[in-house]
Short mmCIF file of N, CA and C in Angstrom, two decimals:
data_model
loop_
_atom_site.label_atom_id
_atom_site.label_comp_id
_atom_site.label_asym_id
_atom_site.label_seq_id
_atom_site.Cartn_x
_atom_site.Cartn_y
_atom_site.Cartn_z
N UNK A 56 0.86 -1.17 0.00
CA UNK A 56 0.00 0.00 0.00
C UNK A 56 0.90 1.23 0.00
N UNK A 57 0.67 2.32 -0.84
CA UNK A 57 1.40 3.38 -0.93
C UNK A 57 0.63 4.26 -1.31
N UNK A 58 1.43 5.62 -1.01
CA UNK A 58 0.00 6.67 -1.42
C UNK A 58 1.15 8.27 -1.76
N UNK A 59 0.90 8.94 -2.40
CA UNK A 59 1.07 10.03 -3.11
C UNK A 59 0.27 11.14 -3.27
N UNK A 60 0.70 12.34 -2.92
CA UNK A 60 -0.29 13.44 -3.40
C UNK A 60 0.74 14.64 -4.34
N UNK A 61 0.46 15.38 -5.17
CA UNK A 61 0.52 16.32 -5.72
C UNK A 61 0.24 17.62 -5.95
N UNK A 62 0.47 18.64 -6.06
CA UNK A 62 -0.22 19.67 -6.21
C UNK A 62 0.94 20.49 -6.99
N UNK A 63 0.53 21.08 -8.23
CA UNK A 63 1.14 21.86 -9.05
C UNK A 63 0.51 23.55 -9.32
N UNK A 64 1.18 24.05 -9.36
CA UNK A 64 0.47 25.93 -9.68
C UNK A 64 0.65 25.94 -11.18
N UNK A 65 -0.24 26.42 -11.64
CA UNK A 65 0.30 26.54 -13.53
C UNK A 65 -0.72 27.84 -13.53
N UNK A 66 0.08 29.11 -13.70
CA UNK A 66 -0.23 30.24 -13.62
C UNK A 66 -0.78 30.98 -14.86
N UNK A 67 -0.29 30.21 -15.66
CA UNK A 67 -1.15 30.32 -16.81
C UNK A 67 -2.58 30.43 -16.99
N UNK A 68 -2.99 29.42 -16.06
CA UNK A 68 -4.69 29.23 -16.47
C UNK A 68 -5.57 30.37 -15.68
N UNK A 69 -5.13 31.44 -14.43
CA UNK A 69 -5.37 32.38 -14.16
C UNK A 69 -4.74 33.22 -13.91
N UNK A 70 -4.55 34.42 -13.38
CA UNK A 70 -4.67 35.57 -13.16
C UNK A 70 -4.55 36.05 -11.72
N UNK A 71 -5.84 36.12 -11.54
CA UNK A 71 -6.03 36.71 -10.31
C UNK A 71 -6.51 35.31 -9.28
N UNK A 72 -6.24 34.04 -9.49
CA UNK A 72 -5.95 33.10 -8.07
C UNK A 72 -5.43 32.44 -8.55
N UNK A 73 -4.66 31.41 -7.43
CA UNK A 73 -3.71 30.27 -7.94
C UNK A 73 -4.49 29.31 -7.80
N UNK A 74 -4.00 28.60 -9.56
CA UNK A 74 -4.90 27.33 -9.67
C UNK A 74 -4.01 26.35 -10.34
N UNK A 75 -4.14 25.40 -10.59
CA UNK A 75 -3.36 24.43 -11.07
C UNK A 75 -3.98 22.44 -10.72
N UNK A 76 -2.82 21.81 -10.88
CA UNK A 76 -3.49 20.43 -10.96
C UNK A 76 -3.30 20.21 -9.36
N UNK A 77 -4.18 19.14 -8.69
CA UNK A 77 -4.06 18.16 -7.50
C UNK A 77 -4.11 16.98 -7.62
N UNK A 78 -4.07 16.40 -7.25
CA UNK A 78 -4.00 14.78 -7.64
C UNK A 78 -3.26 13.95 -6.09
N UNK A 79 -3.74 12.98 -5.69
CA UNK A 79 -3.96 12.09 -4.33
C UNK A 79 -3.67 10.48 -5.12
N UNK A 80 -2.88 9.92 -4.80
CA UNK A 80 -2.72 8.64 -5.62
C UNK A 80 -2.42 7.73 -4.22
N UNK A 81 -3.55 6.29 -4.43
CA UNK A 81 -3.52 5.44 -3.17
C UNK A 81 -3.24 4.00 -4.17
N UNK A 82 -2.26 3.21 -3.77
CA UNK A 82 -2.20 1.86 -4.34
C UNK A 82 -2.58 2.29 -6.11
N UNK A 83 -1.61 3.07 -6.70
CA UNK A 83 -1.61 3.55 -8.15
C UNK A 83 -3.11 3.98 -8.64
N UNK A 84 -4.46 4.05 -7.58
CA UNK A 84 -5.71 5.07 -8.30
C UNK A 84 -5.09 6.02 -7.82
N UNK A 85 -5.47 7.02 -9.07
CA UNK A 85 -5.79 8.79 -8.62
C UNK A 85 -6.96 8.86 -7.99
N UNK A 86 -6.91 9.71 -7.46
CA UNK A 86 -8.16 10.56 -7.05
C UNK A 86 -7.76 12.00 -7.48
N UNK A 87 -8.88 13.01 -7.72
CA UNK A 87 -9.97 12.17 -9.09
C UNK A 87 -9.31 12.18 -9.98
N UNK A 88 -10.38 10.96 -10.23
CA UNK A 88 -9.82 9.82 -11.42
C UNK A 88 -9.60 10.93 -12.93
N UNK A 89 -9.98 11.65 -12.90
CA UNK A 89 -9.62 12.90 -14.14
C UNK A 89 -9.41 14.13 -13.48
N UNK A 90 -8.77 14.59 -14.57
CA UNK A 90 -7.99 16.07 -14.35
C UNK A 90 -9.29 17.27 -14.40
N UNK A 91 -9.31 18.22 -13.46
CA UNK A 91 -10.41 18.78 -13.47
C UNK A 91 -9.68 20.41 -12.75
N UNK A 92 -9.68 21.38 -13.01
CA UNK A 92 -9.27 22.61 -12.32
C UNK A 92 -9.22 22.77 -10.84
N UNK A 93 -8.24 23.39 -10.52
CA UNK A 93 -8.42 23.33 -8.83
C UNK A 93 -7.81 24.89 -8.32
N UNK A 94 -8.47 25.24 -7.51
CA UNK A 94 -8.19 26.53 -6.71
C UNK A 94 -7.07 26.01 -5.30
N UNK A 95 -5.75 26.23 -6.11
CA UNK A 95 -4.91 25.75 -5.01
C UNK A 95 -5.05 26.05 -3.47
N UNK A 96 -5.64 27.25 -3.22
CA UNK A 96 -5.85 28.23 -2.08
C UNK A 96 -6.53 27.22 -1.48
N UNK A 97 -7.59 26.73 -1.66
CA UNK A 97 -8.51 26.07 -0.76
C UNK A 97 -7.64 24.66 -0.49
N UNK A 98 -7.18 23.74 -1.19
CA UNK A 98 -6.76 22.33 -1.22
C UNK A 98 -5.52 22.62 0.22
N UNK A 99 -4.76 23.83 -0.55
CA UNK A 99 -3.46 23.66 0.46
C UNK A 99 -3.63 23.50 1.98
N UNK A 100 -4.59 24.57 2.55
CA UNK A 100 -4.47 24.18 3.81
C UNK A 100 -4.99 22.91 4.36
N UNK A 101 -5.92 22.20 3.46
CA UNK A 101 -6.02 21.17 4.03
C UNK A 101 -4.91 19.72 3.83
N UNK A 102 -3.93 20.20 3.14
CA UNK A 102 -2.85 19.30 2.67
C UNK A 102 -1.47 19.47 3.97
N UNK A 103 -1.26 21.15 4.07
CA UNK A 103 -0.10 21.57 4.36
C UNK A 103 -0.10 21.74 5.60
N UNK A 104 -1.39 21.75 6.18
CA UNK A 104 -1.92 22.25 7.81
C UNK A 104 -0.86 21.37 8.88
N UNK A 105 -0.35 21.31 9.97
CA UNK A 105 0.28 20.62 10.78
C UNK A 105 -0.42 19.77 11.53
N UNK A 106 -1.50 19.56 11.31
CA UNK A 106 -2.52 18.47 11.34
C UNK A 106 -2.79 17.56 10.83
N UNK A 107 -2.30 18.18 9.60
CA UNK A 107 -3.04 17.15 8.46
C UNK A 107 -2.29 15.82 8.46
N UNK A 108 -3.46 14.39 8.17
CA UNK A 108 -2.98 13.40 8.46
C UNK A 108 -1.07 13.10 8.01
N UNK A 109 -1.19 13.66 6.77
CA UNK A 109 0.32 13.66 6.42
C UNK A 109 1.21 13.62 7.03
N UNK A 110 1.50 14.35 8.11
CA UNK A 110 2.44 14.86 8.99
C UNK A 110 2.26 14.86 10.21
N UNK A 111 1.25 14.70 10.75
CA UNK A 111 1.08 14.43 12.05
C UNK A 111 0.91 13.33 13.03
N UNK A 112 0.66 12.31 11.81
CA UNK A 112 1.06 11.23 12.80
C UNK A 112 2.17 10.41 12.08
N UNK A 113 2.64 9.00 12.99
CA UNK A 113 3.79 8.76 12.57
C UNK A 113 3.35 7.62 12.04
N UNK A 114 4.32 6.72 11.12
CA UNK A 114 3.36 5.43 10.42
C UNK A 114 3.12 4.54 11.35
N UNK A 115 2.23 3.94 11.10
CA UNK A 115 1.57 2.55 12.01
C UNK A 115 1.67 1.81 11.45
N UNK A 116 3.21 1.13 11.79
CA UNK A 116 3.88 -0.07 11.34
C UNK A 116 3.14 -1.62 11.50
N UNK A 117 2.48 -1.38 12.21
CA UNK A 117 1.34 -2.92 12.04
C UNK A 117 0.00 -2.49 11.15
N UNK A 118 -0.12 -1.21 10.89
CA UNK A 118 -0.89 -1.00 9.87
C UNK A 118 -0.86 -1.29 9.09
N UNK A 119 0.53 -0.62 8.16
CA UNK A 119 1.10 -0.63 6.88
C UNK A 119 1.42 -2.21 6.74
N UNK A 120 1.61 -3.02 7.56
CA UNK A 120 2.27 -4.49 6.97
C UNK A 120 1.41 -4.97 6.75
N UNK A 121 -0.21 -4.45 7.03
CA UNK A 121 -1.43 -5.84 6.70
C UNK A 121 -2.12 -6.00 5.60
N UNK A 122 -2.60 -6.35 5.23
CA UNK A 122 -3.10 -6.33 3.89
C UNK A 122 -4.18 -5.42 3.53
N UNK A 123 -4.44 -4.54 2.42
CA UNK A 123 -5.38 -3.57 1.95
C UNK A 123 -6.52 -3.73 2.92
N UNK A 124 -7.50 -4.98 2.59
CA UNK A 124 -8.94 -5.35 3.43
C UNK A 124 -8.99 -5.25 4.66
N UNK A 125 -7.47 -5.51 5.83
CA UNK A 125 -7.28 -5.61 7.20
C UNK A 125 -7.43 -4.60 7.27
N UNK A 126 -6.47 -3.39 6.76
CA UNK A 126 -6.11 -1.99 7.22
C UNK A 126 -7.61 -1.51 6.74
N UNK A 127 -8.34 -1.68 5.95
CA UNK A 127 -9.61 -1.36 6.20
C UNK A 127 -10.62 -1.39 6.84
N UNK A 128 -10.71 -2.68 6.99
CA UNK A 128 -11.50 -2.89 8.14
C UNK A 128 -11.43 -2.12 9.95
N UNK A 129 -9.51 -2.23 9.96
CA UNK A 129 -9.15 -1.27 10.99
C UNK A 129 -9.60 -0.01 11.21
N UNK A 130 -9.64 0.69 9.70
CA UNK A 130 -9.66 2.09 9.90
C UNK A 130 -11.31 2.24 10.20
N UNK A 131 -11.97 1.30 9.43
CA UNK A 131 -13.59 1.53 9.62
C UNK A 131 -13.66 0.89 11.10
N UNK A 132 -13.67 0.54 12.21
CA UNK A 132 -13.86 0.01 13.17
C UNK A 132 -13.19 1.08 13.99
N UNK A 133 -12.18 1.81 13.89
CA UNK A 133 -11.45 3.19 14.54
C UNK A 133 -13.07 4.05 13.96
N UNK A 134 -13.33 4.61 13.06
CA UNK A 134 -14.56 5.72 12.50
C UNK A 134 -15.35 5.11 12.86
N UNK A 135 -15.87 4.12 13.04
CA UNK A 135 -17.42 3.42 13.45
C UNK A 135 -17.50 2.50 14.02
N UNK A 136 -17.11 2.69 15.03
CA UNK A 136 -16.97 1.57 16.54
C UNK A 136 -18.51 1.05 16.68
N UNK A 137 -18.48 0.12 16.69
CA UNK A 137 -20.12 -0.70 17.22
C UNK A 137 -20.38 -0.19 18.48
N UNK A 138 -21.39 -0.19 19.17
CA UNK A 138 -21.68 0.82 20.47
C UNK A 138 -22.23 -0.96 20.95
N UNK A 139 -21.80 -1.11 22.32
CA UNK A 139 -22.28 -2.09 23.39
C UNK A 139 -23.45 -1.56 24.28
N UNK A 140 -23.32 -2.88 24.72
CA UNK A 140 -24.14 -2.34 26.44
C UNK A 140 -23.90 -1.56 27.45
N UNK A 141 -22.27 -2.17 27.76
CA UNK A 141 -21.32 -0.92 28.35
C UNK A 141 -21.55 0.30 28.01
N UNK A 142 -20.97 0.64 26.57
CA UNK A 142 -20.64 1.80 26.13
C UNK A 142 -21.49 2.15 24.65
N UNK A 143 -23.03 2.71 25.06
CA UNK A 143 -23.24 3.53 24.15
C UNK A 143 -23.15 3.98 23.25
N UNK A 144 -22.07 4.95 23.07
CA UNK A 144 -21.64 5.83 22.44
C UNK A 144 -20.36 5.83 22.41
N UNK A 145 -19.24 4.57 21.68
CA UNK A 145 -18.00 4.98 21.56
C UNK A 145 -17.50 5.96 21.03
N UNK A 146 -16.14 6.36 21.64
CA UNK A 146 -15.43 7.64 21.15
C UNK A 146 -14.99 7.05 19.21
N UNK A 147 -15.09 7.72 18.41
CA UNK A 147 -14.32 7.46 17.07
C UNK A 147 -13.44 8.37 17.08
N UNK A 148 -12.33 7.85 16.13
CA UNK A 148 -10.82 8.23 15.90
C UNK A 148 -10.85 8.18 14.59
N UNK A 149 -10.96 9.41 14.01
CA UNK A 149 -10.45 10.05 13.04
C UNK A 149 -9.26 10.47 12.00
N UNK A 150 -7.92 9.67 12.94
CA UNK A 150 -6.36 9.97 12.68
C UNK A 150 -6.48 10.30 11.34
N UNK A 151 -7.06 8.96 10.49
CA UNK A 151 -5.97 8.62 9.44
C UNK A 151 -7.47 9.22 8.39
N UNK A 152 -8.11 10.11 8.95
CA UNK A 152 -8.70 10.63 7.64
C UNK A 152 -8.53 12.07 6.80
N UNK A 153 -8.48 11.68 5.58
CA UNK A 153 -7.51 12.68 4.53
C UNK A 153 -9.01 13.37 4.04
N UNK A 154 -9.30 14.26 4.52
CA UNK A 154 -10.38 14.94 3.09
C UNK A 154 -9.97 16.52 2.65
N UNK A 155 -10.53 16.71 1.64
CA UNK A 155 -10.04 17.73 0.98
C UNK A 155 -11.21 17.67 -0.01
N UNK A 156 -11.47 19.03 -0.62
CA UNK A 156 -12.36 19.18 -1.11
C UNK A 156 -12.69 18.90 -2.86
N UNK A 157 -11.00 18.62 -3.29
CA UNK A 157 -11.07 17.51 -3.94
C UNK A 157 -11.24 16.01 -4.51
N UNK A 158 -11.16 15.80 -2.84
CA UNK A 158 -11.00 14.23 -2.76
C UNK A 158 -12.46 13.75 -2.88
N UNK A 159 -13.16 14.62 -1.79
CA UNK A 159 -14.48 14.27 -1.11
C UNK A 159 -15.48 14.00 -1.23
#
């Protein structure tokens, strides 16, 4: 599993804001799957922020070794914990989610 993002300025296509290509690549798909205009202004902070999943956490080495379906299932069971008898209303963990208003 590997993943890639991009973001290019090509100043050409405006003027008065910066726009250019984005592109998010997980296990060789893009997201999105076609080239479509992007207002860099908005994408960046959600890319560049010191939050953002990118950079803020560190890899989860028993993550990354399991297979695509495991690490899925992981991440959906972290976002949507089944609620018990005990506990109601589990807390969800959000870490490893990337959105951007390209992606989304």
């Amino acid at each position: 599993m590997g993943f890639f993002y991009s973001i290019k300025h090509i100043p050409q296509w405006r003027n008065f804001s910066k726009t250019g290509l984005f592109s998010f690549i997980v296990n060789a798909n893009a997201y999105p799957d076609g080239i479509r205009l992007s207002t860099l202004f908005s994408e960046r902070y959600d890319i560049v922020d010191n939050n953002c999943v990118l950079f803020s956490h560190s890899a989860n080495i028993e993550m990354f070794n399991l297979p695509t379906a495991d690490v899925f299932d992981v991440l959906c069971r972290l976002a949507h914990p089944q609620a018990t008898e005990e506990n109601a209303y589990p807390e969800q963990i959000f870490d490893y989610g990337i959105t951007t208003p390209n992606v989304s």
